Amino acid sequence: MKLNENTILKNWPIFLVIALLAVSPFMMNNYWIDVFFFFGIYALLGLSLNIVLGEVGLFDLGHMGFMAIGAYTTAILNTHFGIPIIFLMPVSALAAAGFAWLVCSPIIHLRGDYLCIVTIGMGEIVRLTLINNPFGITGGPNGVFGIDFLSFGGPLVIDTSIESYFVIWIIVGLSILGLINLQRSRIGRAWNCIREDEIAAESTGIDVRYYKLLAFVLGAGLAGVAGNIYASKLMIVSPESFTFMESCMLFCIVLIGGMGSIPGVLIGSAAISLFPEVFRTFAQYRMLIFGVAMVVMMIFRPGGIWPRKRGAIEFKSLLPKAGEDNV
Amino acid sequence: MSKDSNGHIEIINKTENEIKEINKLNQVVLQTIKLTKKFGGLIAVNNFDLKVYKGEISSLIGPNGAGKTTVFNVVTGIYQADGGKVIFKGEDLAGKKPHQIIEKGIARTFQNIRLFNNMTCLENVMAGQHCRSREGVRSSIFRTSSQRKEESEIREIAKRRLQQVGLWKYRDELAKNIAYGNQRLLEIARALASNPDLLILDEPSSGLNDKESEDLVKFLKDLLKENLTILLIEHDMNVVMGISDWVTVMDEGKKIAEGKPEEVYHNPIVIEAYLGKEEEEES
Ligand SMILES: Nc1ncnc2c1ncn2[C@@H]1O[C@H](COP(=O)(O)OP(=O)(O)OP(=O)(O)O)[C@@H](O)[C@H]1O
Ligand SMILES: [Mg+2]
């Protein structure tokens, strides 16, 4: 992409957002910088779930399981073997992606609600396994602590809030670039075709099984990266961060923002992470408010706040319909 | 050797090898041999033999529920046959998945249109070339020059196909928003985008008005110039008579007649099958 005047003029909202994200940490205190750090983590997770849910239309309510695999891979390999966090980033991504490939291969043919239930089970099994402390490596309910900071060697150690803020948002930015390219490729098209009509997709030459698995593997890999950054930022990982409720939150991010829409994911994750901070007093009603928001959304804006441009994908269109399989 | 009315050599009492030889002479593109498909107790397709000759338009006709669509679904791999074979260009298609079969060169449309509704017309046709393109995940994420080149080729071919069916002006419309007749054409364009050897169409003229049906007939005849073979299921007798080189009639899962359109049209068994059904429906 050539960065001439025209591209800047046409895409001014994007450049405005980038500029705002770049300067805002210098005007915030550490508390708010951390809030924005978690906004970034949610954005990355939302983007990763969006591949599976938004692009392909597969219901995945166990997505935190993949992040947990990434976070624990980083935590265990770092604390036991002292491997630097930076090297563990690709390792965590591969571990989560490999895990996704392993558990999703046998279930990938399930559709809609069945797949949803199995992914819930998968996420919960990961969490319970971590609690049960297999081989004494996951630390049980307490988790693993004493994880190093991310370091690029020498004095370049990411140990302040503002530094980790930039790390996460640069990674979010790079992921968005890659994901936009994917959306515009034959792979993104194949994913969308599957979401629209599986039988037609298969008959059009798309290996439905392969592309569904690919979505899970890429989504899990990205969630694994989020896990790696999360672990080194908090310096501790414990099973309670990866609950079913958190997976539901990710689901909400994609639904609220607009399925298959990258700006939508950013808006959704902003809503999930910033809202409770702004309305501190209502914090205990967080779930209630989200519930109501979801219901209202489904009725008045079924395509999400910022739907994908070429046509809003409504959540209910993904639900299995009677007689859909009759060709 | 005896020949039928279209100059195809008959195969009666021949061994498998002889059949292969004759098929080569006849240039049979697609053949089903004793094809059987059951749904529970219902035998939807029963020992069904079908031959489609290269460069011709063949029609498969029959009353409602005869099993025509089921034959298509078995041929394109959506259902597995319970018995018999499907041979395409000399190769047995048993166990092949739909996405492999289109790669071999059979592209299809559906009786009740199945487009990618929330995608644009252009994207629908671009998707049709999936099996003819290769770029993978890495090159797509990094948008390498080879990926961009392939993508623009895909777009070019899609453009040509859309122009061919006269829908280029709707390229940026969502598939669900164009008129019904145009959706039928779009589905054909999507199938053509895979550059098939055999195009199979399930009732392409259903829901079209007379003018649109006429245009469709002209369009399909024109397609034959592209070195293509066409097999269609059709209810509209005007379309069948006007277009077909060869007609196969099926009823209750079985083949009851085959031949040139006018022969079939006057065949008492065929008339009986159709009239019988119509009377049942009327009474
Ligand atoms: N998936 C299925 N499960 C059960 N029965 C089926 C299925 N598909 C088709 N059938 C039955 O098989 C028979 C043949 O159906 P098919 O759709 O092939 O007929 P057709 O010749 O295409 O009819 P039409 O002209 O109405 O399209 C019918 O009795 C139908 O009810
Ligand atoms: Mg039919």
Tab-separated table of C-alpha atoms in Angstrom, chain A residues 1 177-190 192-211 214 218 308 310-314 317 324-327, chain B residues 69 73 76 78-79 97-100 102 106-108 110-112 114-120 123-124 126-131 133-137 140-143 147 150-151 154 174 176 190 194:
chain	number	residue	atom	x	y	z
A	1	MET	CA	0.000	0.000	0.000
A	177	LEU	CA	-3.214	-6.151	8.845
A	178	GLY	CA	-2.820	-9.904	8.399
A	179	LEU	CA	-6.503	-10.550	9.005
A	180	ILE	CA	-7.603	-7.900	6.514
A	181	ASN	CA	-5.359	-9.522	3.928
A	182	LEU	CA	-6.910	-12.889	4.742
A	183	GLN	CA	-10.421	-11.456	4.425
A	184	ARG	CA	-9.566	-10.266	0.934
A	185	SER	CA	-8.090	-13.565	-0.194
A	186	ARG	CA	-9.534	-16.793	-1.497
A	187	ILE	CA	-9.214	-18.148	2.033
A	188	GLY	CA	-11.402	-15.432	3.517
A	189	ARG	CA	-13.885	-16.001	0.723
A	190	ALA	CA	-13.899	-19.733	1.363
A	192	ASN	CA	-17.515	-16.792	4.229
A	193	CYS	CA	-18.919	-19.262	1.714
A	194	ILE	CA	-19.000	-21.926	4.408
A	195	ARG	CA	-20.819	-19.543	6.717
A	196	GLU	CA	-23.372	-18.770	4.015
A	197	ASP	CA	-24.083	-22.283	2.800
A	198	GLU	CA	-21.997	-25.307	3.622
A	199	ILE	CA	-23.381	-27.590	0.931
A	200	ALA	CA	-22.999	-24.970	-1.780
A	201	ALA	CA	-19.477	-24.238	-0.532
A	202	GLU	CA	-18.488	-27.882	-0.706
A	203	SER	CA	-20.003	-28.167	-4.192
A	204	THR	CA	-18.149	-25.044	-5.265
A	205	GLY	CA	-14.871	-26.755	-4.539
A	206	ILE	CA	-14.158	-25.664	-0.989
A	207	ASP	CA	-12.816	-28.332	1.324
A	208	VAL	CA	-15.177	-27.409	4.155
A	209	ARG	CA	-13.455	-29.584	6.740
A	210	TYR	CA	-10.023	-28.164	6.016
A	211	TYR	CA	-11.132	-24.547	6.113
A	214	LEU	CA	-7.851	-23.825	9.592
A	218	LEU	CA	-5.422	-19.768	13.339
A	308	ARG	CA	-19.241	-5.956	7.912
A	310	ARG	CA	-21.102	-5.801	2.294
A	311	GLY	CA	-24.109	-7.037	4.247
A	312	ALA	CA	-24.788	-7.574	7.886
A	313	ILE	CA	-24.595	-11.153	9.008
A	314	GLU	CA	-27.348	-11.752	11.457
A	317	SER	CA	-29.041	-16.702	10.171
A	324	GLU	CA	-31.494	-27.000	5.436
A	325	ASP	CA	-29.839	-30.221	4.391
A	326	ASN	CA	-32.388	-31.075	1.744
A	327	VAL	CA	-30.531	-30.425	-1.440
B	69	THR	CA	-32.174	-34.658	-8.123
B	73	ASN	CA	-26.559	-35.532	-5.659
B	76	THR	CA	-21.643	-34.752	-7.314
B	78	ILE	CA	-23.284	-35.102	-1.806
B	79	TYR	CA	-24.715	-38.569	-1.223
B	97	LYS	CA	-16.139	-35.613	-1.894
B	98	PRO	CA	-18.035	-32.814	-3.663
B	99	HIS	CA	-15.043	-30.482	-3.604
B	100	GLN	CA	-12.925	-33.126	-5.318
B	102	ILE	CA	-15.779	-30.202	-9.052
B	106	ILE	CA	-18.219	-31.507	-12.882
B	107	ALA	CA	-19.866	-28.282	-11.743
B	108	ARG	CA	-23.486	-28.015	-10.743
B	110	PHE	CA	-29.194	-26.523	-7.366
B	111	GLN	CA	-32.927	-26.936	-7.815
B	112	ASN	CA	-33.640	-24.482	-5.005
B	114	ARG	CA	-28.045	-22.020	-3.177
B	115	LEU	CA	-26.037	-18.845	-3.500
B	116	PHE	CA	-23.776	-17.221	-0.932
B	117	ASN	CA	-26.442	-14.706	-0.021
B	118	ASN	CA	-24.483	-12.184	1.999
B	119	MET	CA	-21.668	-12.025	-0.514
B	120	THR	CA	-21.618	-9.917	-3.644
B	123	GLU	CA	-17.513	-12.728	-4.847
B	124	ASN	CA	-19.919	-15.567	-5.587
B	126	MET	CA	-14.824	-15.647	-7.614
B	127	ALA	CA	-15.575	-18.370	-5.080
B	128	GLY	CA	-16.390	-20.632	-8.011
B	129	GLN	CA	-12.713	-20.661	-8.913
B	130	HIS	CA	-11.596	-21.915	-5.551
B	131	CYS	CA	-10.575	-25.309	-6.892
B	133	SER	CA	-6.480	-21.473	-7.475
B	134	ARG	CA	-3.674	-22.385	-5.109
B	135	GLU	CA	-2.363	-19.556	-2.932
B	136	GLY	CA	-2.173	-20.574	0.714
B	137	VAL	CA	-2.414	-19.058	4.166
B	140	SER	CA	-2.517	-14.557	1.755
B	141	ILE	CA	-1.581	-13.082	5.148
B	142	PHE	CA	1.457	-11.332	3.693
B	143	ARG	CA	-0.244	-10.560	0.387
B	147	GLN	CA	-0.996	-13.988	-4.346
B	150	GLU	CA	-3.579	-14.872	-8.739
B	151	GLU	CA	-6.252	-12.769	-7.090
B	154	ILE	CA	-9.519	-14.743	-10.372
B	174	LEU	CA	-25.466	-8.897	-2.615
B	176	LYS	CA	-29.771	-12.145	-2.100
B	190	ARG	CA	-20.472	-19.539	-10.409
B	194	SER	CA	-14.566	-23.498	-12.240
